[in-house]
Coordinates of C-alpha atoms in Angstrom, one line a residue:
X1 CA 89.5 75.3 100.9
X2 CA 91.0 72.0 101.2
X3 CA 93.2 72.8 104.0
X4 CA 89.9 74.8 105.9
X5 CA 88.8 71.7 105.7
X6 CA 91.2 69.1 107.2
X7 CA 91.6 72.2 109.9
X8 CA 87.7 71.6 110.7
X9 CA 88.0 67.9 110.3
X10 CA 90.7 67.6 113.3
X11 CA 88.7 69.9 115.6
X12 CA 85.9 67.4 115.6
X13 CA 88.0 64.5 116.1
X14 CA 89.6 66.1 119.4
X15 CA 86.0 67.0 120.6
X16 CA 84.7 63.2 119.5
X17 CA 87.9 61.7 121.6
X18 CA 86.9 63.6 124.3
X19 CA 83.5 62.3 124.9
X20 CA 84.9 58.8 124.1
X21 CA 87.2 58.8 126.9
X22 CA 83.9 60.4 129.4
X23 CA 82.2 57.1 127.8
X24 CA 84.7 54.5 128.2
X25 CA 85.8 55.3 132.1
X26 CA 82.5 55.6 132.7
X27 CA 81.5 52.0 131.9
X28 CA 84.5 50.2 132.6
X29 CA 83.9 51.4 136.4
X30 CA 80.6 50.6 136.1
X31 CA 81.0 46.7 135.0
X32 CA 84.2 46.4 137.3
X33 CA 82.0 47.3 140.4
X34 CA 79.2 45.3 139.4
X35 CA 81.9 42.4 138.9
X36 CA 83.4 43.2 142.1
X37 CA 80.4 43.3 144.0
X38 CA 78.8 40.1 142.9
X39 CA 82.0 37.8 143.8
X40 CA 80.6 38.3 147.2
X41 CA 77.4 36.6 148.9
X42 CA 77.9 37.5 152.5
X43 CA 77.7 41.3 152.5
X44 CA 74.9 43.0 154.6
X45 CA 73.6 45.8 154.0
X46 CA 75.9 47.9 156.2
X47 CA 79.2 46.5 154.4
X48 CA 77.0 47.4 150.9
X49 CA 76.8 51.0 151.9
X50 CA 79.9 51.4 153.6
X51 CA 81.2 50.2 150.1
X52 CA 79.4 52.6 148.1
X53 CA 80.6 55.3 150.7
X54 CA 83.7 54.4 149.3
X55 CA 83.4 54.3 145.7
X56 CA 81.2 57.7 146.0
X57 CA 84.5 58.9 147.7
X58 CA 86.5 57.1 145.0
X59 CA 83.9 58.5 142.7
X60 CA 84.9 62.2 143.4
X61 CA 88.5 61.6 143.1
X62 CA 87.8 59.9 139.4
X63 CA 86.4 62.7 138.8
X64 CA 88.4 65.2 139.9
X65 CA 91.2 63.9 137.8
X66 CA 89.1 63.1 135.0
X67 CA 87.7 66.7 135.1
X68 CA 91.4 68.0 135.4
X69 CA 91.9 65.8 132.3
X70 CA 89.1 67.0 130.4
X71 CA 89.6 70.5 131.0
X72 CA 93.6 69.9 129.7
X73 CA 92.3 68.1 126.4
X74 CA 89.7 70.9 126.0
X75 CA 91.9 73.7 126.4
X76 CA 94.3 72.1 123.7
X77 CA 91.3 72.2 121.8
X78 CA 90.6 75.6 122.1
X79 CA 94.5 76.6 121.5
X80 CA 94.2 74.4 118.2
X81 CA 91.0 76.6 117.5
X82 CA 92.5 80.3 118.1
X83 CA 95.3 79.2 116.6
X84 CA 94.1 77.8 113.6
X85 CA 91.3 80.5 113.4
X86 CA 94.5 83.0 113.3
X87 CA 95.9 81.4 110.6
X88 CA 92.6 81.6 108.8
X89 CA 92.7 85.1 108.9
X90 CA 95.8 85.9 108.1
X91 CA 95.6 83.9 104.9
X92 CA 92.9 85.4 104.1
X93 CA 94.5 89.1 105.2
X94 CA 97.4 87.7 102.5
X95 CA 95.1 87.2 99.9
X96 CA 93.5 89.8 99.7
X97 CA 96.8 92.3 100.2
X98 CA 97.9 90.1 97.2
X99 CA 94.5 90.8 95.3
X100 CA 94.4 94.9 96.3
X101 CA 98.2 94.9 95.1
X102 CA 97.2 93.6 92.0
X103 CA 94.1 95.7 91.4
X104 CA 95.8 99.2 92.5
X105 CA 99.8 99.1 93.5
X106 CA 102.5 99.4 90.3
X107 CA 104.6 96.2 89.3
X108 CA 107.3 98.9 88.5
X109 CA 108.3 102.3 89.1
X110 CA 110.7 104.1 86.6
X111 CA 112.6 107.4 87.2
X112 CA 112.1 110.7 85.8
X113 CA 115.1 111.8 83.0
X114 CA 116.1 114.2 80.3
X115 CA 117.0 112.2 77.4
X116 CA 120.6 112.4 76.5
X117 CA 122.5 108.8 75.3
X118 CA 119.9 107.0 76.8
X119 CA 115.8 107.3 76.6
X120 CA 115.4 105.6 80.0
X121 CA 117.2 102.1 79.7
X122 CA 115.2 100.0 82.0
X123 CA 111.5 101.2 81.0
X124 CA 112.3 101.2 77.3
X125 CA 113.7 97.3 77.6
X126 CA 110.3 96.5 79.0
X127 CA 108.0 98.1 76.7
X128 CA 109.9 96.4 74.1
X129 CA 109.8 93.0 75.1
X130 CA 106.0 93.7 75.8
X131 CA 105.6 95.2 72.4
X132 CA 107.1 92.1 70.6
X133 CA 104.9 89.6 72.0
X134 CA 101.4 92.2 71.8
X135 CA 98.6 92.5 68.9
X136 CA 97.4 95.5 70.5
X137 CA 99.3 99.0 70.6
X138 CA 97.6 102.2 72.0
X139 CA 99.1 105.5 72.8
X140 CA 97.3 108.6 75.0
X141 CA 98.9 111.8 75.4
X142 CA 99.6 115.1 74.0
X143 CA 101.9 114.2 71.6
X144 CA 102.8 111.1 70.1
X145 CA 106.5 112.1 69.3
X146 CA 108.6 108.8 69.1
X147 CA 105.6 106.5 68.8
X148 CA 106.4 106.1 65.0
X149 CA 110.3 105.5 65.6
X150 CA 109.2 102.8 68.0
X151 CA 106.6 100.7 65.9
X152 CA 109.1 101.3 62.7
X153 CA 112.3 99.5 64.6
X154 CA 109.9 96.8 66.4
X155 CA 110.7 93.3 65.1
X156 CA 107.4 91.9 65.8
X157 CA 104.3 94.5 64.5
X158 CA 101.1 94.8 66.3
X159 CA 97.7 93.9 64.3
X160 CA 95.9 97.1 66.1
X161 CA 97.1 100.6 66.7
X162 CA 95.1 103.4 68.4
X163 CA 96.9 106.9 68.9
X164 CA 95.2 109.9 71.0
X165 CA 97.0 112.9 71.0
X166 CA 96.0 116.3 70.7
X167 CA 94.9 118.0 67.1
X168 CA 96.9 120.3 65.2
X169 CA 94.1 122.3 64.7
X170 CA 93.4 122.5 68.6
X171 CA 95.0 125.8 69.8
X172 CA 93.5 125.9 73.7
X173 CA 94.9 122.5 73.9
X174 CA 98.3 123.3 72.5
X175 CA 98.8 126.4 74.1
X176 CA 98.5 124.5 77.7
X177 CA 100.7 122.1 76.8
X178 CA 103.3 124.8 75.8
X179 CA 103.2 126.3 79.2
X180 CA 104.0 122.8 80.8
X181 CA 107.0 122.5 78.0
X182 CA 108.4 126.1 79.4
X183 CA 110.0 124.3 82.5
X184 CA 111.9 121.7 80.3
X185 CA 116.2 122.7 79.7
X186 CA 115.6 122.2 75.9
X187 CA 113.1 125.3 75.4
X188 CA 114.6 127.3 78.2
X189 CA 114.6 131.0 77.4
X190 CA 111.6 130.5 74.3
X191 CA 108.8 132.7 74.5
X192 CA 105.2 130.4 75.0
X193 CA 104.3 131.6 71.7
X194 CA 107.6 129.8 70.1
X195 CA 106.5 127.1 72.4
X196 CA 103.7 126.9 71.0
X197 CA 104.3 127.1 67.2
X198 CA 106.9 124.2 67.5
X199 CA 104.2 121.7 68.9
X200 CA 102.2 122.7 66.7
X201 CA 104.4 121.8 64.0
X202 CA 105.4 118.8 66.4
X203 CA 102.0 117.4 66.2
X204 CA 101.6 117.4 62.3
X205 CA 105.1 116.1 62.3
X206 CA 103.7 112.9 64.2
X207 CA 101.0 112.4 62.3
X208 CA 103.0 112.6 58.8
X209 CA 105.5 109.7 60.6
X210 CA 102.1 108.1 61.7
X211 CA 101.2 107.8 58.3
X212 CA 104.4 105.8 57.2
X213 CA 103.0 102.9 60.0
X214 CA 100.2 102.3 57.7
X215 CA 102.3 99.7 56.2
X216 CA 102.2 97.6 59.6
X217 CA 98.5 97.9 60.0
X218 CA 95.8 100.2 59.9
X219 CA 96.4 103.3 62.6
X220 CA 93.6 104.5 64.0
X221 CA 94.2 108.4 65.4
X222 CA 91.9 109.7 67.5
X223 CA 92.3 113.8 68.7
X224 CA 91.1 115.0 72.1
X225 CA 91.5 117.8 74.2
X226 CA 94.4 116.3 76.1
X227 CA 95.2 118.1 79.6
X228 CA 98.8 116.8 79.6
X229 CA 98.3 115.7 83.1
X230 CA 99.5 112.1 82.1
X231 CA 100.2 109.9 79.2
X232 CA 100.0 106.4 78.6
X233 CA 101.1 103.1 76.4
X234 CA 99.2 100.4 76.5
X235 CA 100.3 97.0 75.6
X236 CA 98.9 93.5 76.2
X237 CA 100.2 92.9 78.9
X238 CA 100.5 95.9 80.8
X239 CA 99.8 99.4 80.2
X240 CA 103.3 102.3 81.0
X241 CA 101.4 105.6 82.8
X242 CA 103.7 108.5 82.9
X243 CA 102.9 111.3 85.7
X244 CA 103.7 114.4 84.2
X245 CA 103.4 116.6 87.1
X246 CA 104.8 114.4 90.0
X247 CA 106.9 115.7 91.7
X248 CA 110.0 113.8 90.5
X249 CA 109.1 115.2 86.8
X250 CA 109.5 119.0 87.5
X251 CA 111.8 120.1 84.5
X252 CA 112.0 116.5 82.2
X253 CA 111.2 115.5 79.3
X254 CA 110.6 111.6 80.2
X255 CA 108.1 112.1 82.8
X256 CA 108.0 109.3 86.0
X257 CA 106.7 106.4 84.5
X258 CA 104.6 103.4 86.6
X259 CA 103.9 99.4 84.9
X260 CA 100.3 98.3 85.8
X261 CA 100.0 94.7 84.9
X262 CA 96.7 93.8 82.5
X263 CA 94.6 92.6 85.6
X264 CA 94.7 95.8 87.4
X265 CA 92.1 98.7 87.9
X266 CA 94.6 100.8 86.1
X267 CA 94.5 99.0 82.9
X268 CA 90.7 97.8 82.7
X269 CA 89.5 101.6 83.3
X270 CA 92.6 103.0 81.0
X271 CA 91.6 100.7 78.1
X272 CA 87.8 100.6 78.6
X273 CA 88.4 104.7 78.0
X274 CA 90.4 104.5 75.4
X275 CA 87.8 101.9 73.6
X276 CA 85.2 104.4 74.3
X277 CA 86.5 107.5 72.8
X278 CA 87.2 105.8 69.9
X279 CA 83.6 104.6 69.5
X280 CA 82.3 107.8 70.4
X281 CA 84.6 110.7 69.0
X282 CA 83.7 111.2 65.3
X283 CA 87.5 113.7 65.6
X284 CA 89.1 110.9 64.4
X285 CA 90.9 109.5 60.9
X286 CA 92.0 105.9 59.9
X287 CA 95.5 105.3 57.8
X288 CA 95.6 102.4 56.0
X289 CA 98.4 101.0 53.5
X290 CA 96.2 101.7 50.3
X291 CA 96.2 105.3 50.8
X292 CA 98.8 107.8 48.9
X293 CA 99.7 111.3 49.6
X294 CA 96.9 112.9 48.4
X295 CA 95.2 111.5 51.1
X296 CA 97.7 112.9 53.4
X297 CA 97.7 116.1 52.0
X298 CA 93.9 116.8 52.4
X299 CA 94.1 115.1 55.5
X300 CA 96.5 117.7 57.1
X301 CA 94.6 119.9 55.2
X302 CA 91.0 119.2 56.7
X303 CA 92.8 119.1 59.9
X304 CA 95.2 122.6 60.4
X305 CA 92.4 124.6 57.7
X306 CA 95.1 125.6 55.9
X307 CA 96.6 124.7 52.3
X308 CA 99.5 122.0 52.3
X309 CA 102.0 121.6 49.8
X310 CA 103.7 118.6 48.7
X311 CA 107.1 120.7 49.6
X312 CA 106.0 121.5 53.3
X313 CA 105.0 117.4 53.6
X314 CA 108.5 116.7 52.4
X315 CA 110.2 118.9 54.7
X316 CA 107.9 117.3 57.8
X317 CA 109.0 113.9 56.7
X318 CA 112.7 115.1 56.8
X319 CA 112.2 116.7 60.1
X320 CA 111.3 113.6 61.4
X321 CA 113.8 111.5 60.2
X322 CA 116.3 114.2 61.8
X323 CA 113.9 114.2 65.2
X324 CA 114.0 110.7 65.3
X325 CA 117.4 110.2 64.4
X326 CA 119.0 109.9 67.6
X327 CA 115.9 107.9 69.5
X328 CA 116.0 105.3 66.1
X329 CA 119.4 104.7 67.1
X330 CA 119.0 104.0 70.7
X331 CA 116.3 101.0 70.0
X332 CA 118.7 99.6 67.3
X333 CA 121.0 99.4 70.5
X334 CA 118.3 98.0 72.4
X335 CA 117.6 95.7 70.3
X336 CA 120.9 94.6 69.7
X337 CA 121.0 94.1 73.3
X338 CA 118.2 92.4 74.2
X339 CA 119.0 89.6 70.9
X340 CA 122.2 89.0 72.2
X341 CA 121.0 88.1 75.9
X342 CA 118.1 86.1 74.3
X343 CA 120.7 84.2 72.6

C-alpha cells in the first residue's frame, strides 16, 4: 500500500512540473516583452506591429519547441504510468499465486513404498517433528494400524486424540477394503475372504493397542463407513493425505502421501469434517486412563456381537506387540536420529 502510494505520489509531481514549466515560460516572455517594449518612446505604430509580427513568429517557434518538450515530459509520464501500472499487476498476480498455493497446492509430496527397513524416511521425519510440538492428534482411515506404535514412542504426547477408522463390526465396509488389499505383495495369492478375516482381526487389534494410549490422554474413536479412497493425519500444523488409489500407489502398502500446511483449504475442510463426525456420530467410544479391562472386554464385545475372552484380548495384545515390532523399532531410529541432529 505504501509503495501504491509513493508510485501515485510521483505521477502527480511529473504532471504538476509540467504545468509549472507552461506557467513560468509563459510569464517570463510576457514581462520581458513588456520590459522590452517600454525602453522605447519613439516607435510608431508600424514598427509596434511589425514587432509583434515578430514575436507572433517568435511565438510559434516557442511553441513549437515547448510543445515538442511537453509532449517528451508527457510521454515519460505515460511510460512511468504503464510501467508502474505493470508492476501493479504483477504484484498483485504474485500475491495471489502465493495465496492460491497456499489455499490448494501441497508444501510436500512423498513417494509411494512397500515397507521393508524403512516406513518412508522423509515423511515419517516430518510427522514427527510436527507431532512433538502438536496438542492435537487425529487420524482418518480404514485402519489405524501403527497409529498406536507412533503416539507410544512420541517424546512429546498430544492433549487430544481423535481416530476414525472403520468398525469391526462393519462387514460391507471391510470387505471393500479387502479387495483394495488384494493388489498389495504381502497378501498375494489370499483368497478376499482371508483378506477379509485378517482386517477384521486387524481392526480389533488397533483398537486393543488404542486402548494402551489411554494413558497419554483420553482417545476418542469414532467408526464410519470408510471408502478407503484416502486416509489422513492431522497435526497442528499440517495435516499428511495419503492417495490410495493414485496412480503411483497401485500395489503399496504406504500409499502417495501430500503435506497441506494448517492454512490451506485442505486442512480447514479436512478438520472442520472430522470435528463434525465426531459431534454427530453417536458410533463412537471414549478411552480414558481410569478404565480396566472389563471395559475393554464389553467394549469389543458391544462392538464385534460376539463374546470375548480375557485369552483372545491377550493374544491381540501380543499380536500387536509382534505387528508393531518392526515399525517400533524404526521410530526408535528416528528418533535417535533426529536427537542427535538437534544436538
Amino acid at each position: 500500500m505504501t509503495r501504491d502510494r509513493s508510485k501515485s505520489k510521483a505521477r502527480g509531481l511529473s504532471r504538476t512540473f509540467v504545468w509549472y514549466s507552461f506557467g513560468t515560460a509563459c510569464s517570463v516572455a510576457l514581462t520581458l516583452g513588456v520590459l522590452f517594449a517600454a525602453q522605447d518612446d519613439q516607435l510608431d505604430t508600424r514598427e509596434i506591429l511589425s514587432a509583434i509580427g515578430l514575436n507572433l513568429i517568435a511565438s510559434v517557434v516557442f511553441a513549437l519547441m515547448f510543445v515538442a518538450l511537453a509532449n517528451w515530459v508527457q510521454e515519460r509520464s505515460v511510460h512511468d504510468t504503464i510501467r508502474d501500472g505493470f508492476s501493479e499487476l504483477a504484484d498483485r498476480v504474485a500475491e495471489n499465486m502465493t495465496a492460491t498455493n497456499r489455499l490448494f497446492i501441497p508444501l510436500k509430496k512423498y513417494e509411494a513404498l512397500n515397507p521393508s527397513d524403512t516406513y518412508g524416511d522423509e515423511y515419517n521425519r516430518d510427522v514427527t517433528h510436527d507431532l512433538e510440538e502438536t496438542n492435537f492428534f487425529a487420524f482418518y482411515g480404514p485402519s489405524a494400524r501403527y497409529v498406536a506404535a507412533r503416539l507410544l514412542a512420541a517424546r512429546h504426547h498430544p492433549q487430544q486424540v481423535r481416530i476414525a477408522m472403520i468398525g469391526p463390526g462393519n462387514v460391507r465396509a471391510i470387505r471393500r477394503r479387502a479387495y483394495d488389499r488384494r493388489s498389495w505383495a504381502k497378501p498375494e495369492g489370499l483368497s478376499v475372504d482371508k483378506i477379509q478375516e485378517d482386517l477384521r482381526n486387524e481392526l480389533i487389534v488397533n483398537l486393543v493397542a488404542l486402548f494402551e494410549c489411554r494413558q497419554i490422554c483420553p482417545i476418542e474413536i469414532l467408526f464410519n463407513d470408510d471408502t478407503a479412497v484416502y486416509r489422513y493425519v492431522m497435526l497442528d500444523k499440517a495435516v499428511y493425505v495419503s492417495w490410495y488409489h493414485s496412480p503411483h500407489s497401485a500395489q503399496m502398502e504406504m500409499p502417495e502421501s501430500y503435506r497441506f500446511g494448517r492454512e490451506s483449504f485442505v486442512y480447514s475442510t479436512f478438520r472442520m469434517d472430522l470435528m463434525r463426525r465426531f459431534e454427530i456420530s453417536s458410533d463412537k467410544v471414549l478411552f480414558e486412563a481410569n478404565q480396566d479391562d472389563r471395559f475393554l472386554l464389553d467394549t469389543l464385545r458391544r462392538i464385534t456381537g460376539e463374546a470375548v475372552t480375557e485369552t483372545e484380548l491377550g493374544r491381540w495384545r501380543a499380536e500387536h506387540l509382534s505387528d508393531s515390532a518392526s515399525f517400533s523399532a524404526y521410530m526408535d531410529k528416528l528418533y535417535a536420529n533426529i536427537t542427535q541432529k538437534d544436538a
